[in-house]
mmCIF file of C-alpha atoms in Angstrom:
data_model
loop_
_atom_site.group_PDB
_atom_site.id
_atom_site.type_symbol
_atom_site.label_atom_id
_atom_site.label_comp_id
_atom_site.label_asym_id
_atom_site.label_seq_id
_atom_site.Cartn_x
_atom_site.Cartn_y
_atom_site.Cartn_z
ATOM 1 C CA MET A 1 156.638 -66.185 -62.413
ATOM 2 C CA ALA A 2 159.711 -64.021 -63.267
ATOM 3 C CA PRO A 3 158.961 -60.209 -63.265
ATOM 4 C CA SER A 4 157.346 -59.469 -66.638
ATOM 5 C CA PRO A 5 155.840 -56.416 -67.671
ATOM 6 C CA GLU A 6 152.093 -56.553 -68.726
ATOM 7 C CA HIS A 7 152.709 -54.844 -71.908
ATOM 8 C CA PRO A 8 156.201 -54.057 -72.796
ATOM 9 C CA THR A 9 156.796 -50.941 -74.566
ATOM 10 C CA PRO A 10 157.433 -51.373 -78.197
ATOM 11 C CA ALA A 11 160.199 -49.606 -80.164
ATOM 12 C CA GLU A 12 159.589 -45.961 -80.058
ATOM 13 C CA HIS A 13 160.109 -45.592 -83.882
ATOM 14 C CA PRO A 14 158.513 -48.541 -85.848
ATOM 15 C CA VAL A 15 159.607 -48.840 -89.610
ATOM 16 C CA GLU A 16 156.557 -48.003 -91.436
ATOM 17 C CA PRO A 17 156.441 -49.876 -94.988
ATOM 18 C CA SER A 18 156.991 -47.468 -97.979
ATOM 19 C CA ALA A 19 154.788 -47.775 -101.270
ATOM 20 C CA SER A 20 157.453 -49.887 -102.806
ATOM 21 C CA ASP A 21 157.117 -52.737 -100.427
ATOM 22 C CA SER A 22 153.978 -53.695 -102.267
ATOM 23 C CA ALA A 23 155.826 -54.465 -105.442
ATOM 24 C CA PRO A 24 157.372 -58.119 -105.810
ATOM 25 C CA ALA A 25 160.936 -58.473 -105.262
ATOM 26 C CA ALA A 26 163.610 -61.175 -106.337
ATOM 27 C CA PRO A 27 164.465 -63.743 -103.709
ATOM 28 C CA GLY A 28 167.405 -62.116 -101.538
ATOM 29 C CA GLY A 29 166.667 -58.800 -102.869
ATOM 30 C CA PRO A 30 166.334 -55.589 -100.849
ATOM 31 C CA ASP A 31 162.652 -56.053 -99.776
ATOM 32 C CA ARG A 32 163.773 -59.542 -98.286
ATOM 33 C CA ARG A 33 166.725 -58.082 -96.454
ATOM 34 C CA GLY A 34 164.199 -55.278 -95.124
ATOM 35 C CA ARG A 35 162.072 -58.025 -93.696
ATOM 36 C CA VAL A 36 164.712 -59.665 -92.231
ATOM 37 C CA ARG A 37 166.358 -56.631 -90.501
ATOM 38 C CA LEU A 38 162.938 -55.705 -89.277
ATOM 39 C CA ARG A 39 162.589 -58.978 -87.474
ATOM 40 C CA ARG A 40 166.147 -58.992 -86.002
ATOM 41 C CA ALA A 41 165.187 -55.456 -84.651
ATOM 42 C CA ALA A 42 161.763 -56.767 -83.381
ATOM 43 C CA VAL A 43 164.022 -59.368 -81.244
ATOM 44 C CA LEU A 44 166.312 -56.909 -80.224
ATOM 45 C CA ALA A 45 163.865 -54.468 -78.650
ATOM 46 C CA VAL A 46 162.625 -57.289 -76.417
ATOM 47 C CA PRO A 47 163.691 -56.493 -72.725
ATOM 48 C CA ALA A 48 165.891 -59.226 -71.205
ATOM 49 C CA ALA A 49 163.369 -60.143 -68.465
ATOM 50 C CA ALA A 50 160.046 -59.359 -70.756
ATOM 51 C CA VAL A 51 158.604 -62.685 -71.555
ATOM 52 C CA ALA A 52 155.267 -61.003 -73.124
ATOM 53 C CA ALA A 53 157.040 -58.762 -75.622
ATOM 54 C CA GLY A 54 155.663 -59.090 -79.357
ATOM 55 C CA LEU A 55 152.840 -61.234 -77.960
ATOM 56 C CA ALA A 56 149.925 -58.757 -79.386
ATOM 57 C CA ILE A 57 151.495 -59.255 -82.819
ATOM 58 C CA LEU A 58 151.824 -63.349 -82.356
ATOM 59 C CA THR A 59 148.089 -63.252 -81.403
ATOM 60 C CA ALA A 60 147.071 -61.483 -84.338
ATOM 61 C CA GLN A 61 148.840 -63.859 -86.417
ATOM 62 C CA GLY A 62 147.188 -66.772 -84.820
ATOM 63 C CA ALA A 63 150.541 -68.070 -83.263
ATOM 64 C CA LEU A 64 149.045 -68.370 -79.751
ATOM 65 C CA GLY A 65 146.634 -71.117 -79.087
ATOM 66 C CA VAL A 66 143.761 -71.078 -76.772
ATOM 67 C CA GLN A 67 144.623 -73.258 -73.519
ATOM 68 C CA PHE A 68 141.418 -74.028 -71.538
ATOM 69 C CA ALA A 69 138.143 -72.066 -70.390
ATOM 70 C CA ILE A 70 138.819 -69.667 -67.508
ATOM 71 C CA SER A 71 136.198 -67.925 -65.322
ATOM 72 C CA GLY A 72 137.303 -64.494 -66.484
ATOM 73 C CA MET A 73 137.525 -63.415 -62.757
ATOM 74 C CA PRO A 74 141.172 -62.342 -61.867
ATOM 75 C CA PHE A 75 142.718 -63.305 -58.404
ATOM 76 C CA THR A 76 145.527 -62.102 -56.508
ATOM 77 C CA VAL A 77 148.304 -64.447 -55.270
ATOM 78 C CA THR A 78 151.151 -63.422 -52.937
ATOM 79 C CA ALA A 79 153.741 -64.902 -51.088
ATOM 80 C CA THR A 80 156.940 -63.676 -48.857
ATOM 81 C CA GLU A 81 159.191 -66.091 -50.692
ATOM 82 C CA LEU A 82 159.019 -68.580 -53.772
ATOM 83 C CA ASN A 83 161.684 -70.986 -54.520
ATOM 84 C CA GLY A 84 161.653 -73.289 -57.388
ATOM 85 C CA THR A 85 163.518 -75.716 -59.618
ATOM 86 C CA GLY A 86 162.962 -76.253 -63.501
ATOM 87 C CA PHE A 87 161.322 -72.710 -64.577
ATOM 88 C CA ALA A 88 159.845 -71.874 -67.605
ATOM 89 C CA GLN A 89 157.838 -68.631 -69.002
ATOM 90 C CA PHE A 90 155.974 -67.831 -72.252
ATOM 91 C CA GLY A 91 153.031 -66.094 -73.730
ATOM 92 C CA ALA A 92 149.646 -67.727 -74.082
ATOM 93 C CA LEU A 93 146.106 -66.766 -74.635
ATOM 94 C CA ASP A 94 143.428 -68.074 -72.159
ATOM 95 C CA SER A 95 139.574 -67.999 -73.374
ATOM 96 C CA MET A 96 136.489 -67.795 -71.367
ATOM 97 C CA ALA A 97 133.609 -70.435 -71.572
ATOM 98 C CA GLU A 98 131.287 -69.151 -74.812
ATOM 99 C CA GLY A 99 128.832 -66.485 -73.551
ATOM 100 C CA SER A 100 130.818 -65.626 -70.208
ATOM 101 C CA PRO A 101 129.196 -62.663 -68.568
ATOM 102 C CA ASN A 102 132.878 -61.586 -67.723
ATOM 103 C CA GLU A 103 134.075 -61.294 -71.078
ATOM 104 C CA GLY A 104 133.385 -57.640 -71.148
ATOM 105 C CA ASP A 105 135.058 -56.163 -74.439
ATOM 106 C CA THR A 106 137.644 -58.646 -74.502
ATOM 107 C CA GLY A 107 135.789 -61.224 -76.729
ATOM 108 C CA GLY A 108 136.304 -63.701 -73.942
ATOM 109 C CA GLN A 109 140.099 -63.857 -74.211
ATOM 110 C CA VAL A 110 142.833 -62.881 -71.909
ATOM 111 C CA LEU A 111 146.525 -62.303 -72.980
ATOM 112 C CA VAL A 112 148.683 -63.891 -70.505
ATOM 113 C CA VAL A 113 152.248 -64.955 -69.480
ATOM 114 C CA THR A 114 152.335 -68.611 -68.497
ATOM 115 C CA SER A 115 155.067 -69.488 -65.572
ATOM 116 C CA VAL A 116 155.918 -73.048 -65.032
ATOM 117 C CA ILE A 117 157.825 -74.552 -62.315
ATOM 118 C CA LYS A 118 158.609 -78.144 -61.785
ATOM 119 C CA ASN A 119 158.968 -78.067 -58.122
ATOM 120 C CA ALA A 120 158.184 -75.068 -56.018
ATOM 121 C CA THR A 121 157.881 -73.998 -52.219
ATOM 122 C CA LEU A 122 155.998 -70.777 -51.161
ATOM 123 C CA THR A 123 156.134 -69.304 -47.723
ATOM 124 C CA LYS A 124 152.909 -67.365 -46.497
ATOM 125 C CA LEU A 125 150.749 -67.949 -49.563
ATOM 126 C CA CYS A 126 147.886 -65.997 -49.842
ATOM 127 C CA GLN A 127 145.142 -65.962 -52.575
ATOM 128 C CA SER A 128 142.226 -63.816 -52.646
ATOM 129 C CA VAL A 129 139.331 -63.290 -55.475
ATOM 130 C CA ASP A 130 137.138 -59.938 -55.454
ATOM 131 C CA LEU A 131 133.619 -61.157 -55.487
ATOM 132 C CA GLY A 132 132.021 -57.704 -55.411
ATOM 133 C CA GLY A 133 131.747 -56.361 -51.779
ATOM 134 C CA THR A 134 133.660 -59.474 -50.133
ATOM 135 C CA ASN A 135 136.742 -61.541 -50.873
ATOM 136 C CA LEU A 136 137.115 -64.945 -50.979
ATOM 137 C CA LEU A 137 140.551 -65.422 -48.892
ATOM 138 C CA ILE A 138 142.850 -68.325 -48.780
ATOM 139 C CA THR A 139 145.953 -68.750 -46.644
ATOM 140 C CA ALA A 140 148.563 -71.464 -46.138
ATOM 141 C CA GLY A 141 152.040 -72.074 -45.320
ATOM 142 C CA GLY A 142 152.301 -69.497 -42.423
ATOM 143 C CA GLY A 143 153.832 -71.640 -39.955
ATOM 144 C CA SER A 144 157.007 -74.055 -39.996
ATOM 145 C CA GLU A 145 155.889 -75.793 -43.028
ATOM 146 C CA LYS A 146 155.791 -74.280 -46.437
ATOM 147 C CA VAL A 147 153.350 -74.824 -49.364
ATOM 148 C CA THR A 148 154.749 -77.087 -51.883
ATOM 149 C CA ALA A 149 153.513 -77.702 -55.347
ATOM 150 C CA SER A 150 154.694 -79.841 -58.400
ATOM 151 C CA ASP A 151 154.196 -79.079 -61.964
ATOM 152 C CA LEU A 152 152.840 -75.778 -60.849
ATOM 153 C CA THR A 153 151.524 -73.657 -63.691
ATOM 154 C CA THR A 154 150.204 -70.018 -63.619
ATOM 155 C CA ASP A 155 148.647 -67.589 -66.362
ATOM 156 C CA SER A 156 149.206 -63.901 -64.999
ATOM 157 C CA THR A 157 148.742 -60.581 -66.333
ATOM 158 C CA GLN A 158 150.577 -58.797 -63.628
ATOM 159 C CA LEU A 159 153.757 -59.979 -61.577
ATOM 160 C CA SER A 160 156.217 -58.098 -59.023
ATOM 161 C CA GLY A 161 158.810 -58.906 -56.689
ATOM 162 C CA ASP A 162 162.536 -59.208 -56.267
ATOM 163 C CA ALA A 163 163.727 -62.431 -58.533
ATOM 164 C CA ALA A 164 167.145 -64.253 -59.127
ATOM 165 C CA PHE A 165 167.947 -66.942 -61.371
ATOM 166 C CA THR A 166 170.505 -69.501 -62.208
ATOM 167 C CA GLY A 167 171.418 -71.081 -65.575
ATOM 168 C CA MET A 168 169.107 -68.533 -67.182
ATOM 169 C CA GLU A 169 168.387 -68.776 -71.043
ATOM 170 C CA ILE A 170 166.367 -65.762 -72.612
ATOM 171 C CA GLY A 171 164.590 -65.712 -76.151
ATOM 172 C CA ASN A 172 164.005 -69.438 -76.654
ATOM 173 C CA ASP A 173 161.409 -70.646 -78.969
ATOM 174 C CA ALA A 174 158.771 -71.749 -76.517
ATOM 175 C CA SER A 175 158.163 -75.280 -78.236
ATOM 176 C CA THR A 176 161.979 -75.862 -77.315
ATOM 177 C CA LEU A 177 161.816 -75.552 -73.634
ATOM 178 C CA ASP A 178 163.178 -78.222 -71.580
ATOM 179 C CA LYS A 179 164.087 -77.383 -68.089
ATOM 180 C CA ALA A 180 160.455 -77.590 -66.861
ATOM 181 C CA GLY A 181 159.178 -80.823 -68.463
ATOM 182 C CA PRO A 182 156.722 -81.289 -70.855
ATOM 183 C CA LEU A 183 154.297 -78.803 -69.231
ATOM 184 C CA GLY A 184 156.843 -76.316 -69.561
ATOM 185 C CA ARG A 185 156.653 -76.141 -73.465
ATOM 186 C CA GLY A 186 154.792 -73.304 -75.194
ATOM 187 C CA PRO A 187 153.523 -72.936 -78.927
ATOM 188 C CA LYS A 188 156.054 -72.780 -81.678
ATOM 189 C CA GLY A 189 157.449 -69.229 -82.478
ATOM 190 C CA VAL A 190 156.536 -67.567 -79.172
ATOM 191 C CA PHE A 191 159.320 -65.909 -77.167
ATOM 192 C CA SER A 192 160.173 -67.527 -73.819
ATOM 193 C CA GLN A 193 162.799 -68.079 -71.278
ATOM 194 C CA GLN A 194 163.774 -70.616 -68.818
ATOM 195 C CA SER A 195 166.100 -71.372 -66.016
ATOM 196 C CA ASP A 196 167.403 -73.946 -63.914
ATOM 197 C CA THR A 197 166.279 -72.280 -60.446
ATOM 198 C CA VAL A 198 164.266 -69.263 -59.442
ATOM 199 C CA ARG A 199 163.611 -67.236 -56.369
ATOM 200 C CA ILE A 200 161.203 -64.509 -55.662
ATOM 201 C CA ALA A 201 160.697 -62.366 -52.771
ATOM 202 C CA ASP A 202 157.662 -60.510 -52.204
ATOM 203 C CA LEU A 203 155.886 -62.187 -54.756
ATOM 204 C CA ARG A 204 152.659 -60.661 -55.990
ATOM 205 C CA GLN A 205 150.636 -61.852 -58.944
ATOM 206 C CA THR A 206 147.348 -60.993 -60.888
ATOM 207 C CA ASN A 207 146.361 -64.435 -62.203
ATOM 208 C CA TYR A 208 143.460 -65.894 -64.221
ATOM 209 C CA ALA A 209 144.403 -69.488 -63.845
ATOM 210 C CA THR A 210 146.683 -71.981 -61.758
ATOM 211 C CA THR A 211 147.153 -75.649 -62.041
ATOM 212 C CA ALA A 212 149.573 -78.121 -60.417
ATOM 213 C CA GLY A 213 150.279 -81.747 -60.431
ATOM 214 C CA VAL A 214 150.279 -82.094 -56.339
ATOM 215 C CA PHE A 215 149.457 -78.961 -54.284
ATOM 216 C CA ARG A 216 150.167 -79.329 -50.672
ATOM 217 C CA LEU A 217 148.826 -76.534 -48.431
ATOM 218 C CA PRO A 218 149.555 -76.852 -44.636
ATOM 219 C CA GLY A 219 147.629 -74.635 -42.418
ATOM 220 C CA LEU A 220 145.005 -73.967 -45.018
ATOM 221 C CA LYS A 221 142.202 -71.498 -44.138
ATOM 222 C CA LEU A 222 139.678 -70.362 -46.315
ATOM 223 C CA ARG A 223 137.226 -67.431 -45.349
ATOM 224 C CA PHE A 224 135.386 -64.367 -46.391
ATOM 225 C CA SER A 225 137.129 -60.990 -45.820
ATOM 226 C CA GLU A 226 136.586 -57.472 -46.427
ATOM 227 C CA SER A 227 140.160 -56.806 -47.661
ATOM 228 C CA GLY A 228 142.060 -59.085 -50.120
ATOM 229 C CA CYS A 229 146.113 -60.304 -50.229
#
């Protein structure tokens, strides 16, 4: 759930392969060194807080695996404050059920940033989904008790808020993450980040999926509304 741009800007001047790149090169030769330099340049181009950087390339290479079937209908989640311990974030690819009417021109797949929090509390949680002409609205945690969740996982395409982390690690291989437990590990070769704690004020997300081991919502209210969160 850390702030992550939907599509980080690639390097402004990508290196184009020359005609000589197609010729075979000896191990350790200029061609190999050039490829290594390009990989390093790609890593350095990733903004510190941008977890989704390079995911389009990884998707094309098949490095990201499909996780589970989603409806394909995005929903909004907001909270005045989120606090969590054991945080991890990495890229993933969600897929809709075959033949879903919501797939549009996406081929039924959505590139997302998966955020995992081992234990989380949320203040004034709001969730809404646009049903076309009306919104299904859910609110909770508006009183003295906050919403609590364990093994909270969200798949997002947009996220904003004021964030703070402790024990931050950026640039990990997603398969090696360990601060959010087993659910906080992603595909091998995928850029990721993790931290001991996370705090986000004025949280706002566009999500395609949310799961939790335990989700407690005091003061839960579900209703239809003309406006969403």
